[in-house]
Coordinates of C-alpha atoms in Angstrom, one line a residue:
Chain A
M1 CA 0.0 0.0 0.0
A2 CA 2.6 2.5 -1.2
D3 CA 0.3 5.5 -1.5
A4 CA -1.5 5.0 1.7
I5 CA -2.0 8.2 3.7
H6 CA -1.1 8.1 7.4
V7 CA -3.3 10.3 9.5
L8 CA -2.4 10.9 13.1
N9 CA -5.2 10.4 15.5
A10 CA -5.3 11.2 19.2
T11 CA -4.9 7.5 20.1
A12 CA -3.6 5.7 17.0
T13 CA -2.3 6.0 13.5
I14 CA -5.2 5.5 11.1
T15 CA -4.2 4.5 7.5
H16 CA -6.7 5.3 4.7
N17 CA -6.6 6.0 1.0
Y18 CA -9.2 8.8 0.8
Y19 CA -8.9 12.3 -0.3
P20 CA -8.2 14.9 0.9
P21 CA -5.6 13.0 3.0
T22 CA -6.2 15.2 6.0
I23 CA -9.7 13.8 6.7
Q24 CA -10.0 12.0 10.1
L25 CA -11.5 8.5 10.0
P26 CA -10.7 7.1 13.4
H27 CA -13.2 4.2 13.0
Y28 CA -11.9 3.2 9.6
V29 CA -11.5 -0.5 8.9
A30 CA -10.1 -1.6 5.5
N31 CA -12.4 -3.7 3.2
D32 CA -11.8 -7.4 3.2
G33 CA -13.6 -8.0 -0.2
T34 CA -11.5 -7.5 -3.4
V35 CA -12.7 -4.8 -5.8
P36 CA -13.6 -7.2 -8.6
S37 CA -15.6 -9.4 -6.2
L38 CA -17.5 -6.4 -4.7
I39 CA -18.3 -5.1 -8.2
A40 CA -19.3 -8.6 -9.4
R41 CA -21.7 -9.0 -6.4
F42 CA -23.2 -5.5 -7.0
G43 CA -23.5 -6.4 -10.8
A44 CA -25.2 -9.7 -9.9
L45 CA -27.7 -7.7 -7.7
W46 CA -28.4 -5.3 -10.5
A47 CA -29.0 -8.2 -13.0
T48 CA -31.3 -9.9 -10.5
L49 CA -33.3 -6.7 -10.0
V50 CA -33.6 -6.1 -13.8
G51 CA -34.5 -9.8 -14.4
G52 CA -37.1 -9.8 -11.6
A53 CA -38.7 -6.6 -12.7
F54 CA -38.9 -7.9 -16.3
A55 CA -40.6 -11.1 -15.2
T56 CA -43.0 -9.1 -13.1
I57 CA -44.2 -6.7 -15.8
Y58 CA -44.4 -9.6 -18.3
Y59 CA -46.6 -11.4 -15.8
V60 CA -48.9 -8.6 -14.7
R61 CA -49.2 -6.6 -18.0
P62 CA -48.1 -8.9 -20.8
R63 CA -49.3 -6.6 -23.5
A64 CA -47.4 -3.6 -22.3
S65 CA -45.4 -1.7 -25.0
R66 CA -41.7 -2.2 -25.0
S67 CA -41.3 1.4 -23.8
D68 CA -43.6 0.7 -20.8
Q69 CA -41.7 -2.5 -20.0
I70 CA -38.4 -0.7 -19.9
A71 CA -39.9 2.2 -17.9
F72 CA -41.3 -0.4 -15.4
I73 CA -37.9 -2.1 -15.1
W74 CA -36.1 1.3 -14.6
M75 CA -38.5 2.4 -11.9
C76 CA -38.1 -0.9 -10.0
F77 CA -34.4 -0.8 -10.4
T78 CA -33.9 2.9 -9.3
G79 CA -36.4 2.4 -6.5
F80 CA -34.4 -0.5 -5.1
I81 CA -31.1 1.4 -5.4
H82 CA -32.7 4.4 -3.6
F83 CA -34.7 2.6 -1.0
F84 CA -32.1 0.0 0.0
F85 CA -28.6 0.9 -1.2
E86 CA -28.8 4.7 -0.6
A87 CA -31.0 4.3 2.5
Y88 CA -28.3 2.0 3.9
F89 CA -25.9 4.9 3.6
V90 CA -28.3 7.3 5.3
V91 CA -29.0 5.0 8.2
N92 CA -25.3 4.0 8.7
H93 CA -23.3 7.1 7.6
K94 CA -21.8 7.7 11.0
T95 CA -20.2 4.2 11.2
L96 CA -19.8 3.5 7.5
A97 CA -16.0 3.7 7.5
G98 CA -15.8 0.7 9.8
S99 CA -18.4 -1.4 8.0
R100 CA -17.6 -4.8 6.4
E101 CA -21.2 -5.6 5.2
L102 CA -21.6 -5.8 1.4
F103 CA -23.3 -2.4 1.1
G104 CA -20.9 -0.9 3.6
Q105 CA -17.9 -2.2 1.6
L106 CA -19.4 -0.9 -1.7
W107 CA -19.9 2.6 -0.2
K108 CA -16.3 2.6 1.1
E109 CA -15.0 1.6 -2.3
Y110 CA -17.2 4.3 -4.0
S111 CA -16.0 6.8 -1.4
L112 CA -12.5 6.7 -3.0
S113 CA -14.2 9.0 -5.6
D114 CA -16.0 11.1 -3.0
S115 CA -14.9 10.9 0.6
R116 CA -17.9 13.0 1.8
Y117 CA -19.7 9.6 2.1
L118 CA -17.4 8.7 5.0
T119 CA -17.4 12.1 6.8
S120 CA -21.2 12.6 7.2
D121 CA -21.1 15.6 4.9
A122 CA -24.3 17.6 5.6
F123 CA -25.4 18.0 1.9
V124 CA -24.7 14.4 1.0
V125 CA -26.6 13.0 3.9
C126 CA -29.6 15.3 3.4
M127 CA -29.7 14.7 -0.4
E128 CA -29.4 11.0 0.0
A129 CA -32.1 11.0 2.7
I130 CA -34.6 12.6 0.3
T131 CA -33.5 10.3 -2.5
A132 CA -33.8 7.2 -0.4
F133 CA -37.1 8.0 1.4
C134 CA -39.0 10.1 -1.2
W135 CA -37.7 9.1 -4.6
G136 CA -37.3 5.5 -3.6
P137 CA -40.9 4.7 -2.6
L138 CA -42.3 7.0 -5.3
S139 CA -40.3 5.0 -7.9
F140 CA -42.1 1.8 -6.8
I141 CA -45.5 3.7 -7.0
I142 CA -44.7 4.8 -10.5
A143 CA -43.9 1.2 -11.4
Y144 CA -47.3 0.3 -10.0
C145 CA -48.9 3.1 -12.1
I146 CA -47.2 1.8 -15.2
A147 CA -48.4 -1.8 -14.5
T148 CA -52.0 -0.5 -13.9
Q149 CA -52.0 2.3 -16.5
H150 CA -52.9 4.7 -13.7
P151 CA -53.4 8.4 -14.7
A152 CA -50.9 9.5 -11.9
R153 CA -48.0 7.9 -13.7
H154 CA -46.7 10.9 -15.7
P155 CA -47.0 13.6 -12.9
L156 CA -45.2 11.2 -10.5
Q157 CA -42.6 10.3 -13.2
L158 CA -42.0 14.0 -13.7
I159 CA -41.5 14.6 -10.0
V160 CA -39.1 11.7 -9.3
S161 CA -37.1 12.3 -12.5
L162 CA -36.7 16.0 -11.8
G163 CA -35.8 15.2 -8.1
Q164 CA -33.1 12.8 -9.3
I165 CA -31.6 15.3 -11.8
Y166 CA -31.7 18.2 -9.3
G167 CA -30.0 16.1 -6.6
D168 CA -27.4 14.9 -9.0
I169 CA -26.6 18.3 -10.4
L170 CA -26.2 19.7 -6.8
Y171 CA -24.1 16.6 -6.0
Y172 CA -21.7 17.3 -8.9
G173 CA -21.8 21.1 -8.3
T174 CA -21.0 20.9 -4.5
S175 CA -18.2 18.3 -5.0
L176 CA -16.5 20.3 -7.8
F177 CA -16.9 23.6 -6.1
D178 CA -13.7 24.0 -4.1
I179 CA -11.5 21.1 -2.8
S180 CA -11.3 17.6 -4.4
Y181 CA -12.8 14.7 -2.5
C182 CA -11.7 12.2 -5.2
R183 CA -8.5 10.2 -5.4
P184 CA -6.3 11.4 -8.3
E185 CA -6.5 8.2 -10.4
K186 CA -8.7 8.6 -13.5
Y187 CA -10.5 5.3 -12.8
Y188 CA -12.2 6.7 -9.6
F189 CA -13.1 10.0 -11.1
W190 CA -14.4 8.8 -14.5
F191 CA -15.9 5.4 -13.6
Y192 CA -17.2 5.8 -10.0
Y193 CA -17.9 9.5 -9.8
V194 CA -18.8 10.6 -13.4
F195 CA -20.2 7.4 -14.9
F196 CA -22.4 6.1 -12.1
N197 CA -23.9 9.4 -11.3
F198 CA -24.4 10.3 -14.9
I199 CA -26.8 7.4 -15.3
W200 CA -29.1 9.2 -12.9
V201 CA -28.9 12.4 -15.0
V202 CA -29.4 10.8 -18.5
V203 CA -32.2 8.3 -17.8
P204 CA -34.3 10.7 -15.6
F205 CA -33.8 13.4 -18.2
Y206 CA -35.3 11.0 -20.8
Y207 CA -38.3 10.2 -18.5
M208 CA -38.8 13.8 -17.5
R209 CA -38.9 14.8 -21.2
Q210 CA -41.3 11.9 -21.9
S211 CA -43.7 12.9 -19.2
F212 CA -43.5 16.5 -20.1
V213 CA -44.5 15.8 -23.7
E214 CA -47.3 13.4 -22.7
I215 CA -48.8 15.9 -20.2
V216 CA -48.7 18.7 -22.8
R217 CA -50.3 16.4 -25.3
A218 CA -53.1 15.5 -22.8
F219 CA -53.9 19.2 -22.1
R220 CA -53.8 20.0 -25.8
K221 CA -56.3 17.2 -26.5
I222 CA -58.6 18.4 -23.8
G223 CA -58.2 22.0 -24.9
E224 CA -59.2 21.1 -28.4
Q225 CA -62.3 19.2 -27.2
S226 CA -63.4 21.9 -24.8
F227 CA -63.0 24.5 -27.6
V228 CA -65.8 23.0 -29.7
P229 CA -68.7 23.4 -27.2
T230 CA -67.4 26.9 -26.4
K231 CA -67.8 27.8 -30.1
K232 CA -71.3 26.2 -30.3
S233 CA -72.6 28.0 -27.2
Chain B
M1 CA -22.0 47.1 19.5
A2 CA -21.6 45.2 22.8
D3 CA -22.0 41.7 21.3
A4 CA -19.8 42.2 18.3
I5 CA -17.3 39.4 17.7
H6 CA -13.7 40.3 17.2
V7 CA -11.9 38.0 14.8
L8 CA -8.2 38.2 14.3
N9 CA -7.1 38.5 10.7
A10 CA -3.5 38.4 9.4
T11 CA -3.5 42.1 8.8
A12 CA -6.3 43.6 10.8
T13 CA -9.0 43.0 13.5
I14 CA -12.3 42.4 11.6
T15 CA -15.5 43.0 13.6
H16 CA -18.6 41.2 12.6
N17 CA -21.8 39.9 14.1
Y18 CA -22.2 36.6 12.3
Y19 CA -22.3 33.0 13.6
P20 CA -20.2 31.0 14.2
P21 CA -18.0 33.8 15.5
T22 CA -14.9 32.1 14.2
I23 CA -15.7 32.6 10.5
Q24 CA -13.2 34.8 8.7
L25 CA -14.6 37.8 6.7
P26 CA -11.6 39.9 5.9
H27 CA -13.5 42.0 3.3
Y28 CA -16.4 42.7 5.7
V29 CA -17.8 46.2 5.7
A30 CA -20.8 47.0 8.0
N31 CA -24.1 48.1 6.4
D32 CA -24.8 51.8 6.4
G33 CA -28.6 51.4 5.9
T34 CA -30.7 50.8 9.1
V35 CA -32.7 47.6 9.3
P36 CA -36.1 49.2 9.2
S37 CA -35.1 51.2 6.1
L38 CA -33.7 48.1 4.3
I39 CA -36.8 46.1 5.1
A40 CA -39.1 49.0 4.0
R41 CA -37.2 49.3 0.7
F42 CA -37.4 45.5 0.1
G43 CA -41.1 45.6 1.1
A44 CA -41.7 48.5 -1.4
L45 CA -40.0 46.4 -4.1
W46 CA -42.3 43.4 -3.3
A47 CA -45.4 45.7 -3.4
T48 CA -44.3 47.2 -6.7
L49 CA -43.8 43.7 -8.2
V50 CA -47.2 42.4 -7.0
G51 CA -48.9 45.6 -8.2
G52 CA -47.2 45.4 -11.6
A53 CA -48.0 41.8 -12.1
F54 CA -51.6 42.4 -11.1
A55 CA -51.9 45.2 -13.6
T56 CA -50.3 43.0 -16.3
I57 CA -52.6 40.0 -15.9
Y58 CA -55.7 42.4 -15.7
Y59 CA -54.6 44.0 -19.0
V60 CA -53.6 40.9 -21.0
R61 CA -56.3 38.4 -19.7
P62 CA -59.0 40.4 -18.0
R63 CA -61.3 37.4 -17.7
A64 CA -58.8 35.2 -15.9
S65 CA -60.2 33.5 -12.9
R66 CA -59.1 34.8 -9.5
S67 CA -57.0 31.6 -9.0
D68 CA -55.2 32.2 -12.3
Q69 CA -54.6 35.9 -11.4
I70 CA -53.0 35.0 -8.1
A71 CA -50.9 32.3 -9.8
F72 CA -49.7 34.8 -12.4
I73 CA -48.8 37.3 -9.7
W74 CA -46.9 34.6 -7.7
M75 CA -45.0 33.4 -10.7
C76 CA -43.9 37.0 -11.6
F77 CA -43.0 37.7 -8.0
T78 CA -41.0 34.5 -7.4
G79 CA -39.4 34.8 -10.9
F80 CA -38.2 38.3 -9.9
I81 CA -36.9 37.2 -6.5
H82 CA -35.0 34.2 -8.1
F83 CA -33.7 35.9 -11.3
F84 CA -32.7 39.2 -9.7
F85 CA -32.3 39.0 -6.0
E86 CA -30.9 35.5 -5.7
A87 CA -28.9 35.8 -9.0
Y88 CA -27.3 38.9 -7.4
F89 CA -26.1 36.7 -4.6
V90 CA -24.8 34.0 -7.0
V91 CA -22.9 36.6 -9.1
N92 CA -21.5 38.5 -6.1
H93 CA -21.1 35.9 -3.4
K94 CA -17.3 36.3 -3.2
T95 CA -17.4 40.0 -2.4
L96 CA -20.8 40.2 -0.7
A97 CA -19.5 40.8 2.8
G98 CA -18.1 44.1 1.6
S99 CA -21.1 45.3 -0.4
R100 CA -23.1 48.4 0.2
E101 CA -25.6 48.1 -2.6
L102 CA -29.2 47.6 -1.7
F103 CA -29.3 43.9 -2.5
G104 CA -25.9 43.4 -1.0
Q105 CA -27.0 45.0 2.3
L106 CA -30.2 42.9 2.3
W107 CA -28.2 39.7 1.9
K108 CA -25.8 40.8 4.7
E109 CA -28.7 41.5 7.0
Y110 CA -30.3 38.1 6.1
S111 CA -26.9 36.4 6.7
L112 CA -27.3 37.1 10.4
S113 CA -29.6 34.1 10.2
D114 CA -27.3 32.1 7.9
S115 CA -23.7 33.1 7.6
R116 CA -23.1 30.6 4.8
Y117 CA -24.2 33.4 2.4
L118 CA -21.1 35.3 3.3
T119 CA -18.6 32.4 3.2
S120 CA -19.4 31.1 -0.3
D121 CA -20.7 27.8 1.0
A122 CA -20.7 25.2 -1.8
F123 CA -24.2 24.0 -1.3
V124 CA -25.8 27.5 -0.9
V125 CA -24.0 28.8 -4.0
C126 CA -25.0 25.8 -6.2
M127 CA -28.6 25.7 -5.0
E128 CA -29.0 29.4 -5.4
A129 CA -27.5 29.2 -8.9
I130 CA -30.1 26.6 -10.0
T131 CA -32.8 28.6 -8.3
A132 CA -31.8 31.9 -10.0
F133 CA -31.0 30.6 -13.5
C134 CA -33.5 27.7 -13.9
W135 CA -36.5 28.4 -11.6
G136 CA -36.3 32.2 -12.2
P137 CA -36.7 32.2 -16.0
L138 CA -39.1 29.2 -15.8
S139 CA -41.4 31.1 -13.4
F140 CA -41.7 33.9 -16.0
I141 CA -42.5 31.3 -18.7
I142 CA -45.2 29.8 -16.4
A143 CA -46.6 33.4 -16.0
Y144 CA -46.7 33.6 -19.8
C145 CA -48.4 30.2 -20.0
I146 CA -51.0 31.3 -17.5
A147 CA -51.7 34.5 -19.5
T148 CA -52.0 32.6 -22.8
Q149 CA -53.6 29.4 -21.3
H150 CA -50.8 27.3 -22.8
P151 CA -50.9 23.5 -22.2
A152 CA -47.4 23.5 -20.9
R153 CA -48.5 25.5 -17.8
H154 CA -49.0 22.6 -15.4
P155 CA -46.0 20.5 -16.2
L156 CA -43.8 23.6 -15.9
Q157 CA -45.5 24.6 -12.6
L158 CA -45.0 21.1 -11.3
I159 CA -41.2 21.3 -12.2
V160 CA -40.6 24.7 -10.7
S161 CA -42.6 24.2 -7.5
L162 CA -40.9 20.9 -6.8
G163 CA -37.5 22.5 -7.5
Q164 CA -38.3 25.2 -5.0
I165 CA -39.5 22.8 -2.3
Y166 CA -36.6 20.4 -2.8
G167 CA -34.0 23.3 -2.7
D168 CA -35.6 24.7 0.4
I169 CA -35.8 21.3 2.2
L170 CA -32.1 20.7 1.5
Y171 CA -31.4 24.3 2.6
Y172 CA -33.1 23.7 6.0
G173 CA -31.6 20.2 6.3
T174 CA -28.0 21.2 5.6
S175 CA -28.1 24.3 7.9
L176 CA -29.6 22.4 10.8
F177 CA -27.4 19.4 10.3
D178 CA -24.4 20.2 12.6
I179 CA -23.2 23.6 13.6
S180 CA -25.4 26.7 13.8
Y181 CA -24.9 29.5 11.2
C182 CA -27.6 31.7 12.8
R183 CA -27.3 34.3 15.5
P184 CA -28.9 33.2 18.8
E185 CA -31.6 35.9 18.9
K186 CA -35.1 34.4 18.1
Y187 CA -35.8 37.3 15.6
Y188 CA -33.2 36.1 13.2
F189 CA -34.1 32.4 13.4
W190 CA -37.9 32.7 13.3
F191 CA -38.4 35.8 11.0
Y192 CA -35.5 35.6 8.6
Y193 CA -34.5 32.0 8.5
V194 CA -37.8 30.1 9.2
F195 CA -40.5 32.5 7.9
F196 CA -39.0 33.8 4.7
N197 CA -37.9 30.3 3.5
F198 CA -41.1 28.8 4.6
I199 CA -43.0 30.9 2.1
W200 CA -41.1 29.0 -0.6
V201 CA -42.3 25.7 0.9
V202 CA -45.9 26.5 1.5
V203 CA -46.8 28.3 -1.8
P204 CA -44.9 25.9 -4.1
F205 CA -46.6 23.0 -2.3
Y206 CA -50.0 24.5 -3.1
Y207 CA -49.1 24.9 -6.8
M208 CA -47.4 21.5 -7.0
R209 CA -50.6 19.9 -5.6
Q210 CA -52.8 22.0 -7.9
S211 CA -50.8 20.9 -11.0
F212 CA -50.7 17.3 -9.9
V213 CA -54.4 17.2 -9.5
E214 CA -55.0 19.0 -12.8
I215 CA -52.7 16.6 -14.7
V216 CA -54.3 13.5 -13.2
R217 CA -57.7 14.9 -14.1
A218 CA -56.6 15.5 -17.7
F219 CA -55.3 11.9 -18.1
R220 CA -58.4 10.5 -16.5
K221 CA -60.6 12.5 -19.0
I222 CA -58.5 11.2 -22.0
G223 CA -58.6 7.7 -20.6
E224 CA -62.4 7.7 -20.3
Q225 CA -62.7 9.0 -23.8
S226 CA -60.2 6.6 -25.4
F227 CA -62.0 3.7 -23.5
V228 CA -65.2 4.2 -25.6
P229 CA -63.7 3.5 -29.1
T230 CA -61.7 0.6 -27.7
K231 CA -65.0 -1.1 -26.7
K232 CA -66.6 -0.4 -30.0
S233 CA -63.7 -1.8 -32.1

């Protein structure tokens, strides 16, 4: 561990790899899972979620369009990530640096690209709390609305997608604002920090746009219809 | 100035009243306007905005419902606050502590309830930038949509109102998370910090709910209509 940073604590020397090197993590315990194994287990979880969601929509609404099937899968997937993975962070943020649970080790690995997850940063905890406990459950409700063709689907989809985009833009903005919380290697910056978060900008932007267009179309249709009797009267 | 805090700077002793007392404001210059005069000028600006917006909607759409008139006034008012008053902060945040312009002095007075506005706090600057340059112009576009009865009114109103609420909740959350940025007097906490920000939770919540209900009603109407030909075919 040639590049490990030694940080002096009141009682012991704590070695960690996070940036900036001056952050104090007295309760830090190194991961015991290797990076490929952690990522493989996370990938397997993602695949299970996507597969399970696909099977569900195929069973409950077999004649759903391909677009609705994919939207259902996305909402189940993002709901799970918010309500379980991100909620895990919110509940455990104070002790995360010492965790050896799967989600704990995943967050510690991710934190190499943003150490604020290990220091209970006020913005990160608040934003993640809203993401976990508002956007998480609402994503499942949207999935239900897609399955049942409920008229609340598009306003809810607009709300959650905008919430995800806004949270993500603030996340990028605050972390790039002054000091760097990311290790200098490109892998951490581009793969963990840019790529993973960018998913939650690009996909919600697609669904926000979709809902916006659908809602405007609905009002236009109603407007045209209500225009006729007005002319007659 | 009995309770003034003396903070030692490299070159001079800087006296300020902000919390926590340890924050460094080397460029600080005290306001020369009295508090009642500043608030009166801000109140006069609010009254002018509300009056101007009322005259505008009365002129361009005289038969607008009372509800639409009030919504138009609110959108013009909040658009102005975002795009001028909050944009002023975003553009000038680095030099704000030394400002003696009207908006600068108002922000310095407000900062007694939240000193992060004088220390270029990453979250506050990012959130205010999105509020000023996204929600600001969009509020004016919503006002236009109300005046012209455009079908994009409700999806836009949902977007801006949610953005305002989310920004405000994060604002409250981050400032209450660990240390206090507010002076201990109740006046600053309850009037500046709680009351003024709460306006942008309560009113947007009303408009978010209104748009949500209107959108669901629109889809329900279309759904009922499209149900008939499906049965016939």
